[in-house]
Coordinates of C-alpha atoms and ligand atoms in Angstrom, one line a residue:
M12 CA 0.4 -15.8 0.1
K13 CA 1.4 -17.9 -2.9
I14 CA 1.9 -14.7 -4.9
L15 CA 4.1 -13.1 -2.3
L16 CA 6.2 -16.1 -1.5
P17 CA 8.7 -15.7 -4.4
Y18 CA 9.7 -12.4 -2.8
M19 CA 11.2 -14.4 0.1
K20 CA 13.8 -15.8 -2.3
K21 CA 16.6 -13.4 -1.5
Y22 CA 16.2 -14.1 2.2
M23 CA 15.8 -17.9 1.9
K24 CA 19.0 -18.6 3.8
Y25 CA 17.7 -16.8 6.9
A26 CA 14.2 -18.1 6.4
V27 CA 15.6 -21.7 6.6
L28 CA 18.2 -21.1 9.3
C29 CA 15.8 -19.5 11.6
P30 CA 13.5 -22.5 12.2
I31 CA 16.5 -24.9 12.3
L32 CA 18.1 -22.9 15.1
M33 CA 14.8 -22.7 16.7
I34 CA 14.6 -26.5 17.0
L35 CA 17.9 -26.4 18.9
E36 CA 16.4 -23.9 21.3
V37 CA 13.4 -26.1 21.8
L38 CA 15.6 -29.1 22.6
A39 CA 17.3 -27.0 25.4
D40 CA 13.9 -26.0 26.7
I41 CA 12.9 -29.6 26.9
I42 CA 16.1 -30.9 28.5
V43 CA 16.1 -28.4 31.3
P44 CA 13.0 -29.7 33.2
Y45 CA 14.3 -33.2 32.8
L46 CA 17.7 -32.3 34.4
M47 CA 15.8 -30.6 37.1
S48 CA 13.8 -33.8 37.9
R49 CA 17.1 -35.6 38.1
I50 CA 18.5 -33.1 40.7
V51 CA 15.4 -33.5 42.9
D52 CA 14.9 -37.3 42.6
V53 CA 18.6 -38.4 42.6
G54 CA 20.7 -35.5 44.0
I55 CA 18.4 -34.3 46.8
V56 CA 17.0 -37.7 47.7
N57 CA 20.6 -39.2 48.0
Q58 CA 22.0 -36.0 49.4
D59 CA 24.7 -36.2 46.7
I60 CA 26.1 -32.6 46.4
S61 CA 28.6 -33.3 43.7
Y62 CA 25.8 -34.8 41.5
I63 CA 23.6 -31.7 42.1
V64 CA 26.5 -29.4 41.1
K65 CA 27.3 -31.5 38.0
I66 CA 23.8 -31.7 36.7
G67 CA 23.2 -28.1 37.8
L68 CA 26.1 -27.0 35.6
I69 CA 24.9 -29.0 32.6
M70 CA 21.5 -27.4 33.2
V71 CA 22.9 -23.9 33.1
A72 CA 25.0 -24.8 30.0
A73 CA 21.9 -26.2 28.2
A74 CA 19.9 -23.0 29.1
L75 CA 22.7 -20.8 27.8
V76 CA 23.2 -22.7 24.6
G77 CA 19.4 -22.6 24.1
M78 CA 19.3 -18.9 24.7
L79 CA 22.1 -18.3 22.3
F80 CA 20.4 -20.3 19.5
G81 CA 17.2 -18.5 20.4
I82 CA 18.8 -15.1 19.9
I83 CA 20.4 -16.0 16.6
S84 CA 17.2 -17.6 15.4
S85 CA 15.2 -14.5 16.3
Y86 CA 17.7 -12.3 14.5
F87 CA 17.6 -14.4 11.4
G88 CA 13.8 -14.4 11.6
A89 CA 13.8 -10.7 11.8
K90 CA 16.2 -10.4 8.9
A91 CA 14.0 -12.7 6.8
G92 CA 10.8 -11.0 7.8
F93 CA 11.9 -7.4 7.3
G94 CA 13.8 -8.3 4.1
F95 CA 10.7 -10.0 2.8
A96 CA 8.5 -6.9 3.6
A97 CA 11.0 -4.6 2.0
E98 CA 11.1 -6.7 -1.2
V99 CA 7.4 -6.9 -1.4
R100 CA 7.1 -3.1 -0.8
Q101 CA 9.7 -2.4 -3.5
Q102 CA 7.9 -4.6 -6.1
T103 CA 4.5 -3.2 -5.2
F104 CA 5.8 0.3 -5.6
K105 CA 7.3 -0.6 -8.9
K106 CA 4.0 -2.1 -10.0
I107 CA 2.1 1.1 -9.0
Q108 CA 4.5 3.2 -11.1
G109 CA 3.2 1.3 -14.1
F110 CA -0.4 1.9 -13.3
S111 CA -2.6 3.8 -15.7
F112 CA -4.7 6.7 -14.5
A113 CA -7.7 4.4 -14.6
N114 CA -6.0 2.0 -12.2
L115 CA -5.2 4.9 -9.8
D116 CA -8.8 6.0 -9.9
E117 CA -9.9 2.5 -9.0
F118 CA -7.5 1.9 -6.0
T119 CA -7.4 5.5 -4.8
V120 CA -4.1 7.0 -3.6
S121 CA -4.8 6.7 0.1
S122 CA -5.5 3.0 -0.1
L123 CA -2.3 2.5 -2.0
I124 CA -0.4 4.3 0.7
T125 CA -1.9 2.1 3.4
R126 CA -1.1 -1.0 1.5
L127 CA 2.5 0.1 0.9
T128 CA 3.1 1.0 4.6
N129 CA 0.7 -0.7 7.0
D130 CA 0.0 -3.9 5.0
C131 CA 3.7 -4.4 4.1
N132 CA 4.7 -4.0 7.7
T133 CA 2.1 -6.5 8.8
I134 CA 3.2 -9.2 6.4
G135 CA 6.8 -8.6 7.4
Q136 CA 6.0 -9.1 11.1
V137 CA 3.8 -12.1 10.4
A138 CA 6.5 -13.7 8.3
M139 CA 9.0 -13.1 11.1
M140 CA 6.7 -14.6 13.8
S141 CA 5.6 -17.5 11.6
L142 CA 9.2 -18.5 11.0
R143 CA 9.7 -18.7 14.7
M144 CA 6.4 -20.0 15.9
A145 CA 5.4 -22.3 13.1
V146 CA 8.3 -24.5 14.0
R147 CA 8.8 -23.8 17.7
A148 CA 5.2 -24.6 18.7
P149 CA 4.7 -28.0 17.1
F150 CA 8.2 -29.2 18.1
L151 CA 7.8 -27.9 21.7
M152 CA 4.5 -29.7 21.9
L153 CA 5.8 -32.9 20.4
F154 CA 8.9 -33.1 22.6
A155 CA 7.1 -32.1 25.7
L156 CA 4.5 -34.7 25.1
I157 CA 7.1 -37.4 24.5
M158 CA 8.8 -36.5 27.7
A159 CA 5.6 -36.4 29.7
F160 CA 4.5 -39.8 28.4
R161 CA 8.0 -41.2 29.2
I162 CA 7.8 -40.0 32.7
N163 CA 4.4 -41.2 33.5
A164 CA 2.1 -42.5 30.7
S165 CA -1.0 -43.0 32.9
L166 CA -0.8 -39.4 34.2
A167 CA -0.2 -38.1 30.7
R168 CA -3.7 -39.1 29.7
I169 CA -4.8 -35.9 31.2
F170 CA -3.7 -34.4 27.8
L171 CA -6.5 -36.3 26.1
I172 CA -8.9 -34.0 27.8
A173 CA -6.9 -30.8 28.0
I174 CA -5.8 -30.6 24.4
P175 CA -9.2 -31.1 22.7
I176 CA -10.9 -28.5 25.0
T177 CA -8.2 -25.9 24.4
S178 CA -8.4 -26.6 20.6
I179 CA -12.1 -26.1 20.5
I180 CA -11.9 -22.8 22.4
I181 CA -9.1 -21.6 20.1
Y182 CA -11.2 -22.5 17.0
F183 CA -14.1 -20.5 18.2
I184 CA -12.0 -17.5 19.1
L185 CA -10.2 -17.5 15.7
N186 CA -13.5 -17.8 13.9
K187 CA -14.8 -14.7 15.6
A188 CA -11.6 -12.7 15.1
R189 CA -11.2 -13.4 11.4
P190 CA -13.7 -10.9 9.9
L191 CA -12.6 -8.3 12.4
F192 CA -9.1 -8.3 11.0
F193 CA -10.3 -7.7 7.5
K194 CA -12.6 -4.9 8.7
L195 CA -9.8 -3.3 10.7
Q196 CA -7.7 -2.9 7.6
T197 CA -10.4 -1.1 5.6
K198 CA -11.0 1.2 8.6
V199 CA -7.3 2.1 8.6
D200 CA -7.7 2.8 4.8
K201 CA -10.5 5.2 5.6
V202 CA -8.6 7.1 8.2
N203 CA -5.6 7.4 5.9
A204 CA -7.8 8.7 3.1
I205 CA -8.8 11.6 5.2
I206 CA -5.2 12.2 6.4
Q207 CA -3.9 12.2 2.9
E208 CA -6.7 14.4 1.5
N209 CA -6.5 16.8 4.4
L210 CA -2.7 17.2 4.6
T211 CA -2.1 17.6 0.9
N212 CA -4.8 20.3 0.8
I213 CA -4.2 21.8 4.3
R214 CA -3.8 25.3 2.9
V215 CA -7.2 25.1 1.2
V216 CA -8.8 23.7 4.4
K217 CA -7.4 26.6 6.4
S218 CA -8.3 29.3 3.9
F219 CA -11.9 28.1 3.9
N220 CA -11.9 27.8 7.7
R221 CA -13.0 24.1 7.4
Q222 CA -10.7 22.8 10.2
K223 CA -13.6 22.1 12.5
F224 CA -15.5 20.3 9.8
E225 CA -12.4 18.2 8.9
E226 CA -11.8 17.5 12.5
K227 CA -15.3 16.1 12.9
K228 CA -15.0 14.0 9.8
F229 CA -11.7 12.7 11.1
E230 CA -13.1 12.0 14.5
D231 CA -15.9 9.9 13.2
R232 CA -13.6 7.6 11.2
N233 CA -11.0 7.6 13.9
N234 CA -13.6 6.5 16.4
S235 CA -14.9 3.8 14.1
L236 CA -11.4 2.5 13.7
R237 CA -10.9 2.5 17.5
E238 CA -14.1 0.5 18.0
T239 CA -13.2 -2.1 15.5
A240 CA -9.6 -2.4 16.9
L241 CA -11.1 -2.7 20.4
K242 CA -13.5 -5.4 19.4
A243 CA -10.7 -7.4 17.7
I244 CA -8.4 -7.0 20.8
S245 CA -11.2 -7.8 23.3
I246 CA -11.4 -11.3 21.7
I247 CA -7.7 -11.8 22.2
I248 CA -7.8 -10.4 25.7
L249 CA -10.5 -12.9 26.6
F250 CA -8.4 -15.6 25.3
M251 CA -5.6 -15.3 27.8
P252 CA -7.6 -15.8 31.1
I253 CA -9.6 -18.7 29.5
L254 CA -6.4 -20.4 28.7
N255 CA -5.0 -19.8 32.1
I256 CA -8.0 -21.4 33.7
I257 CA -7.4 -24.5 31.5
I258 CA -3.7 -24.6 32.4
Y259 CA -4.3 -24.2 36.2
S260 CA -7.1 -26.8 36.3
T261 CA -4.8 -29.2 34.4
I262 CA -2.0 -28.5 36.9
I263 CA -4.3 -29.0 39.8
S264 CA -5.5 -32.4 38.5
I265 CA -1.9 -33.4 37.9
L266 CA -1.0 -32.5 41.5
W267 CA -4.0 -34.4 42.7
F268 CA -3.4 -37.6 40.8
G269 CA 0.4 -37.3 40.7
G270 CA 0.6 -36.4 44.4
Q271 CA -1.1 -39.7 45.2
Q272 CA 1.4 -41.6 43.2
V273 CA 4.3 -39.7 44.9
I274 CA 2.8 -40.7 48.3
V275 CA 2.5 -44.3 47.2
G276 CA 6.1 -44.1 45.9
T277 CA 5.4 -44.9 42.2
M278 CA 6.5 -41.4 41.1
G279 CA 9.4 -39.2 42.2
S280 CA 8.5 -35.7 43.4
G281 CA 11.1 -34.3 40.9
E282 CA 9.3 -36.2 38.2
L283 CA 6.1 -34.5 39.2
V284 CA 7.6 -31.1 39.1
S285 CA 9.1 -31.6 35.6
F286 CA 5.8 -33.2 34.5
I287 CA 4.0 -30.0 35.4
T288 CA 6.6 -28.0 33.4
Y289 CA 6.0 -30.2 30.4
I290 CA 2.3 -30.0 30.5
T291 CA 2.6 -26.2 30.8
Q292 CA 4.9 -26.3 27.8
V293 CA 2.4 -28.3 25.8
L294 CA -0.5 -25.9 26.5
M295 CA 1.8 -22.9 25.9
A296 CA 2.6 -24.4 22.5
L297 CA -1.1 -24.8 21.8
M298 CA -1.5 -21.1 22.6
M299 CA 1.4 -20.2 20.4
I300 CA -0.1 -22.2 17.6
S301 CA -3.4 -20.3 18.0
F302 CA -1.6 -17.0 18.2
F303 CA 0.2 -18.0 15.0
F304 CA -3.0 -18.7 13.3
M305 CA -4.3 -15.3 14.4
Q306 CA -1.2 -13.6 13.0
L307 CA -1.7 -15.6 9.8
L308 CA -5.3 -14.2 9.6
R309 CA -4.0 -10.7 10.0
G310 CA -1.3 -11.4 7.5
S311 CA -3.6 -12.9 5.0
A312 CA -5.8 -9.9 5.1
S313 CA -2.8 -7.7 4.3
A314 CA -1.3 -10.1 1.8
G315 CA -4.6 -10.2 -0.1
R316 CA -4.6 -6.4 -0.3
I317 CA -1.1 -6.4 -1.7
A318 CA -1.8 -9.2 -4.0
E319 CA -4.6 -7.2 -5.4
I320 CA -2.1 -4.6 -6.5
L321 CA 0.4 -7.1 -7.8
N322 CA -2.3 -8.9 -9.8
T323 CA -3.7 -5.8 -11.4
E324 CA -2.7 -5.5 -15.0
S325 CA -2.3 -1.9 -16.2
E326 CA -5.3 -0.9 -18.3
I327 CA -2.9 0.4 -20.8
K328 CA -1.2 -2.5 -22.5
E329 CA 1.6 -2.5 -25.0
I330 CA 1.6 -4.5 -28.2
N331 CA 4.5 -6.6 -29.2
N332 CA 7.2 -4.8 -31.2
P333 CA 5.7 -1.3 -30.7
T334 CA 6.8 1.6 -32.8
R335 CA 9.3 3.9 -31.0
D336 CA 9.3 7.0 -33.2
L337 CA 6.5 9.4 -34.0
K338 CA 6.7 10.2 -37.6
D339 CA 5.4 13.7 -37.0
G340 CA 3.2 15.6 -34.7
S341 CA -0.1 15.3 -36.6
I342 CA -3.1 14.3 -34.6
K343 CA -6.4 12.8 -35.7
F344 CA -9.4 11.7 -33.6
E345 CA -11.7 9.2 -35.3
N346 CA -15.1 8.5 -33.8
V347 CA -13.7 8.7 -30.4
S348 CA -15.9 8.0 -27.4
F349 CA -14.7 7.7 -23.8
I350 CA -16.2 6.7 -20.5
Y351 CA -14.4 6.8 -17.1
P352 CA -14.4 3.4 -15.4
S353 CA -16.3 4.9 -12.5
S354 CA -19.0 6.8 -14.4
K355 CA -22.1 5.6 -16.2
E356 CA -22.3 8.0 -19.1
N357 CA -19.9 8.8 -21.9
T358 CA -17.6 11.6 -21.0
L359 CA -16.6 12.1 -24.7
N360 CA -19.0 11.4 -27.5
N361 CA -18.1 10.7 -31.1
I362 CA -15.1 13.1 -31.4
N363 CA -13.8 13.7 -34.9
F364 CA -11.1 16.2 -35.9
K365 CA -7.6 16.4 -37.2
I366 CA -4.7 18.8 -37.2
K367 CA -1.4 18.8 -39.1
S368 CA 2.0 18.5 -37.6
G369 CA 3.2 21.8 -36.3
E370 CA -0.2 23.4 -36.1
T371 CA -1.5 25.0 -33.0
L372 CA -4.9 23.8 -31.7
G373 CA -6.8 25.8 -29.1
I374 CA -9.5 24.2 -27.0
I375 CA -12.1 26.2 -25.2
G376 CA -15.4 25.3 -23.4
S377 CA -17.0 25.5 -20.0
T378 CA -15.5 23.6 -17.1
G379 CA -16.6 20.0 -17.2
S380 CA -17.0 20.0 -21.0
S381 CA -14.4 17.3 -21.1
K382 CA -11.4 19.3 -22.5
S383 CA -8.9 17.6 -20.2
T384 CA -10.4 14.2 -20.8
L385 CA -10.0 14.7 -24.5
V386 CA -6.3 15.6 -24.5
Q387 CA -5.4 12.8 -21.9
L388 CA -6.1 10.3 -24.7
I389 CA -3.2 11.6 -26.8
P390 CA -0.3 10.3 -24.6
R391 CA -2.5 7.4 -23.5
L392 CA -3.0 8.4 -20.0
Y393 CA -6.4 6.7 -20.6
D394 CA -7.4 4.5 -23.6
V395 CA -10.3 5.3 -25.8
T396 CA -13.5 3.3 -25.2
E397 CA -14.4 3.5 -28.9
G398 CA -12.7 4.8 -32.0
S399 CA -9.1 5.7 -32.3
V400 CA -6.6 8.4 -31.6
I401 CA -4.0 8.6 -34.4
V402 CA -0.8 10.4 -33.8
G403 CA 1.9 10.7 -36.5
G404 CA -0.2 8.5 -38.8
L405 CA -0.5 5.6 -36.3
D406 CA -3.0 4.6 -33.6
V407 CA -1.4 5.6 -30.3
R408 CA -1.9 2.0 -29.1
N409 CA 0.9 1.0 -31.5
Y410 CA 3.6 3.0 -29.8
D411 CA 6.0 2.1 -27.1
I412 CA 4.3 3.9 -24.2
K413 CA 7.5 5.5 -22.8
A414 CA 8.6 6.7 -26.2
L415 CA 5.1 8.1 -26.9
R416 CA 5.1 10.0 -23.6
D417 CA 8.6 11.3 -24.2
Q418 CA 7.5 12.8 -27.5
V419 CA 4.1 14.1 -26.3
A420 CA 4.8 16.5 -23.4
F421 CA 1.8 17.1 -21.2
V422 CA 1.5 19.9 -18.7
L423 CA -1.4 18.7 -16.6
Q424 CA -4.0 21.0 -15.3
K425 CA -3.2 20.0 -11.7
N426 CA 0.5 20.0 -12.2
T427 CA 3.1 20.1 -9.5
L428 CA 6.8 20.4 -8.8
F429 CA 8.7 18.1 -6.6
S430 CA 11.0 18.9 -3.6
G431 CA 14.6 19.3 -4.7
T432 CA 16.2 22.1 -6.7
L433 CA 14.9 23.8 -9.7
R434 CA 17.6 22.1 -11.8
E435 CA 16.5 18.7 -10.6
N436 CA 12.9 19.5 -11.5
M437 CA 13.9 20.6 -15.0
Q438 CA 15.9 17.5 -15.5
W439 CA 12.8 15.4 -15.1
G440 CA 12.3 16.3 -18.8
N441 CA 15.8 15.3 -19.7
E442 CA 18.2 13.8 -17.3
N443 CA 21.3 14.9 -19.1
A444 CA 20.2 18.5 -19.7
T445 CA 22.9 21.1 -19.4
D446 CA 22.4 24.4 -17.6
E447 CA 22.3 26.2 -21.0
E448 CA 19.5 23.9 -22.2
I449 CA 17.6 24.4 -19.0
I450 CA 17.9 28.2 -19.1
K451 CA 16.8 28.1 -22.7
A452 CA 13.6 26.3 -21.8
L453 CA 13.0 28.6 -18.8
K454 CA 13.4 31.6 -21.2
Q455 CA 10.9 30.1 -23.6
A456 CA 8.4 29.6 -20.9
Q457 CA 9.0 33.2 -19.6
A458 CA 10.3 31.7 -16.3
W459 CA 13.9 32.9 -16.5
E460 CA 12.8 36.4 -15.8
F461 CA 12.1 35.6 -12.2
V462 CA 14.4 32.6 -11.8
S463 CA 17.4 34.8 -12.8
K464 CA 16.6 37.1 -9.9
Y465 CA 17.1 34.4 -7.3
D466 CA 20.6 34.3 -5.7
D467 CA 20.8 30.6 -6.2
K468 CA 19.4 30.6 -9.8
L469 CA 19.0 26.9 -10.8
D470 CA 20.0 25.7 -7.3
T471 CA 16.9 27.4 -5.8
K472 CA 15.2 25.0 -3.5
V473 CA 11.7 23.8 -4.4
E474 CA 9.5 22.9 -1.5
Q475 CA 7.2 19.9 -1.7
G476 CA 4.5 20.6 -4.3
G477 CA 6.4 23.8 -5.3
S478 CA 4.6 25.6 -2.5
N479 CA 7.3 28.3 -2.5
F480 CA 6.3 29.6 -5.9
S481 CA 3.2 31.5 -7.0
G482 CA 0.6 29.8 -9.2
G483 CA 1.7 31.7 -12.3
Q484 CA 5.4 31.0 -11.6
K485 CA 4.7 27.3 -11.0
Q486 CA 2.8 27.1 -14.3
R487 CA 5.7 28.7 -16.2
L488 CA 8.1 26.3 -14.6
T489 CA 6.0 23.3 -15.5
I490 CA 5.8 24.5 -19.1
A491 CA 9.6 24.8 -19.1
R492 CA 9.9 21.3 -17.7
A493 CA 7.7 19.9 -20.5
L494 CA 9.8 21.8 -23.1
M495 CA 13.0 20.1 -21.8
K496 CA 11.8 16.9 -23.5
S497 CA 12.1 18.6 -27.0
P498 CA 8.7 17.0 -27.7
K499 CA 6.9 16.7 -31.1
I500 CA 3.6 17.5 -29.4
I501 CA 3.1 19.7 -26.4
I502 CA -0.2 19.9 -24.5
L503 CA -0.9 22.8 -22.2
D504 CA -4.0 22.1 -20.1
D505 CA -5.0 25.4 -18.7
S506 CA -1.3 26.1 -18.0
T507 CA -1.4 29.8 -18.3
S508 CA -4.5 30.5 -16.3
A509 CA -2.6 32.1 -13.5
V510 CA -0.1 34.0 -15.7
D511 CA -0.8 37.6 -16.5
M512 CA -2.0 38.5 -20.0
T513 CA 1.3 40.2 -21.1
T514 CA 3.4 37.2 -20.1
D515 CA 0.8 34.8 -21.7
A516 CA 1.1 36.7 -25.0
K517 CA 4.9 36.5 -24.8
I518 CA 4.7 32.7 -24.3
Q519 CA 2.4 32.4 -27.3
K520 CA 4.8 34.5 -29.4
I521 CA 7.7 32.2 -28.5
F522 CA 5.7 29.1 -29.3
K523 CA 4.8 30.6 -32.7
E524 CA 8.4 31.7 -33.5
E525 CA 10.8 29.3 -31.9
L526 CA 8.6 26.2 -31.6
H527 CA 6.8 26.3 -34.8
D528 CA 7.6 22.6 -35.6
V529 CA 6.0 21.5 -32.4
T530 CA 2.3 20.7 -32.5
T531 CA 0.8 22.7 -29.7
I532 CA -2.5 22.1 -28.0
I533 CA -3.6 24.9 -25.7
I534 CA -6.6 24.5 -23.4
A535 CA -7.6 27.9 -22.1
Q536 CA -10.3 29.9 -20.5
R537 CA -9.3 33.2 -22.1
I538 CA -10.0 33.7 -25.8
S539 CA -6.9 35.8 -26.0
S540 CA -4.8 32.7 -25.2
I541 CA -6.0 30.8 -28.3
Q542 CA -7.5 33.2 -30.8
H543 CA -4.3 33.1 -32.9
A544 CA -4.3 29.3 -33.0
D545 CA -4.5 27.6 -36.4
R546 CA -7.6 25.7 -35.3
I547 CA -9.9 26.0 -32.4
L548 CA -12.1 23.3 -30.9
V549 CA -15.2 24.5 -29.0
M550 CA -16.2 21.7 -26.5
H551 CA -19.7 21.5 -25.1
E552 CA -20.9 18.6 -22.8
G553 CA -18.4 16.1 -24.1
R554 CA -19.0 16.9 -27.8
I555 CA -17.4 19.1 -30.4
E556 CA -19.7 22.1 -30.7
S557 CA -17.6 23.6 -33.6
F558 CA -14.2 23.5 -35.1
G559 CA -12.4 26.2 -37.1
D560 CA -10.3 29.3 -36.8
H561 CA -11.2 32.4 -34.9
D562 CA -12.9 34.2 -37.8
S563 CA -15.0 31.3 -38.8
L564 CA -16.0 30.5 -35.2
M565 CA -17.0 34.1 -34.7
K566 CA -19.4 33.6 -37.6
N567 CA -20.6 30.1 -36.9
S568 CA -20.3 29.3 -33.2
S569 CA -22.8 30.9 -30.8
I570 CA -20.9 29.5 -27.8
Y571 CA -17.6 30.9 -29.0
R572 CA -19.2 34.3 -29.8
E573 CA -20.7 34.4 -26.3
I574 CA -17.4 33.7 -24.6
Y575 CA -15.7 36.3 -26.8
E576 CA -18.2 39.0 -26.1
S577 CA -18.3 38.4 -22.4
Q578 CA -14.5 38.6 -22.2
Q579 CA -14.4 41.7 -24.4
K580 CA -16.5 43.5 -21.8
G581 CA -13.7 42.7 -19.3
V582 CA -15.5 40.0 -17.5
V583 CA -12.7 37.5 -17.8
G584 CA -14.0 34.0 -17.1
E585 CA -11.3 32.4 -15.0
Ligands
ADP13 N1 -10.8 10.5 -13.1 C1 -12.1 10.7 -13.3 N2 -13.1 9.8 -13.1 C2 -14.4 10.0 -13.3 N3 -14.9 11.1 -13.9 C3 -14.0 12.1 -14.2 C4 -12.6 12.0 -13.9 N4 -12.0 13.1 -14.4 C5 -13.0 13.9 -14.8 N5 -14.2 13.3 -14.8 C6 -15.5 13.8 -15.2 O1 -15.5 14.0 -16.6 C7 -16.1 15.2 -17.0 C8 -15.2 16.1 -17.8 O2 -14.1 16.5 -17.0 P1 -12.8 17.3 -17.6 O3 -12.4 16.6 -18.8 O4 -11.9 17.4 -16.5 O5 -13.5 18.7 -18.0 P2 -12.8 20.0 -18.3 O6 -11.3 19.8 -18.4 O7 -13.4 20.5 -19.6 O8 -13.1 21.0 -17.2 C9 -16.6 15.9 -15.7 O9 -17.9 15.6 -15.6 C10 -15.8 15.2 -14.6 O10 -16.6 15.1 -13.5
MG14 MG1 -9.8 20.5 -17.4

């Protein structure tokens, strides 16, 4: 809560006005029963019609004023609550944008989504209700108690029994509900995880006919969520009747003892009626307070989950006065080892190699041999566990991260396009790019040949995830997008796997002729994609098996020779 409180700042005005107006509403609530007792005990007893009308009008006016303040107060409360939630959501979103890949692995995307939506909504609602109830309940209780004691101090002693009993019951119920609220949130997380995984991959699910399996998986988690929610709610449902019993028994005892006093004549019957109203208000206020605590519990579960995000420092830290410019595109790995936060064994072991600026490096090796892991260290998507990655003569940890990533373009293996137009997607690489520049990059990536055939050319719509393009088209578009940055280093992680051999060869030719200054790293399954590279790394189980050009590897690397021969026979390993 402490961490989130500063986000209320912008809405402080409403957060302060809401409870103040609320006090005015409470005053009206308190005065109305008093006026009523006057009508009964003075107006009716003396049969004074004009007095009844006068007090009656004041009563209506007080009720109206109270209602008006109540409405404004609620509105301000809502404004503060939703504003607060929006502000927290915005800041949390911003924080996530700065997360490293390792942070994302740790939180998981689905949990982040739940936290941004569900949890933010919850704290907004709780903030809104707290602003109203936290003030309304104690004031209502205080004023109603004062009035009750003023009317009849001896009768008011009933409170001494009713309030402690109610408090104890509330305490027990809250204690039981508390862990359930925390559990509830994690269950929501789990349901969201399936929804997210399933929906983003719904096409794969369908093509494998796994709908039934997925439905079952979903059903299990959905049921488990239902049960936890039901348990939490049952406690609250139980709460109401118990409280009603207390209220009714209190009223009955007041009628019993108060009634005797009315018969004797020491208490007016109007006083008795208003007394009952006050005692009901006191107990209602108690209920409100307990409800408020319950909300607070729910809110603190959510607030804790959001604070977890806000408190997480990105694994990737920047030094003071970082260097902004890469001197050149040379790359050197020195005794580099790397381990994923979630795994136990090293994913990369003692990697040593270097390439000059402008050279082309091919990387080949079976799936899982840590090719992607190795190149992710260059733009600092992850940090090395041991050793250092030196780019342009300087350890990557010395660069400004944004500048580094601008100069190292990375076409991820699982790359995607975003909904919008093709032009918008290309401008990711360079916001101010002109159409000529975009077309040039598209041509280099061999994408213009199909884009130029669309009626809308650069205005062609891209569906979410680029689903309206084929795999090979998407790959060429993502290469073009990376080229838009005019990088010093470009990394293509299996980026031409779905592109036909002829087009692949054309792309290689362009890279050699037009982009010869750019250091290029190509991870590929096909020997043909990399055999003309200046250097080739053969990866095997997280280690470098051998390093050299095509001819030397043919002589020295058994793995390379094996891949080569298998592909020569036409068994293309894709
Ligand atoms: N985010 C991750 N968290 C934990 N382990 C990972 C992660 N990404 C990859 N790995 C593991 O690291 C190893 C190397 O993966 P990767 O570099 O993707 O191989 P390649 O690109 O050569 O197919 C694999 O065993 C894989 O399971
Ligand atoms: Mg890979």
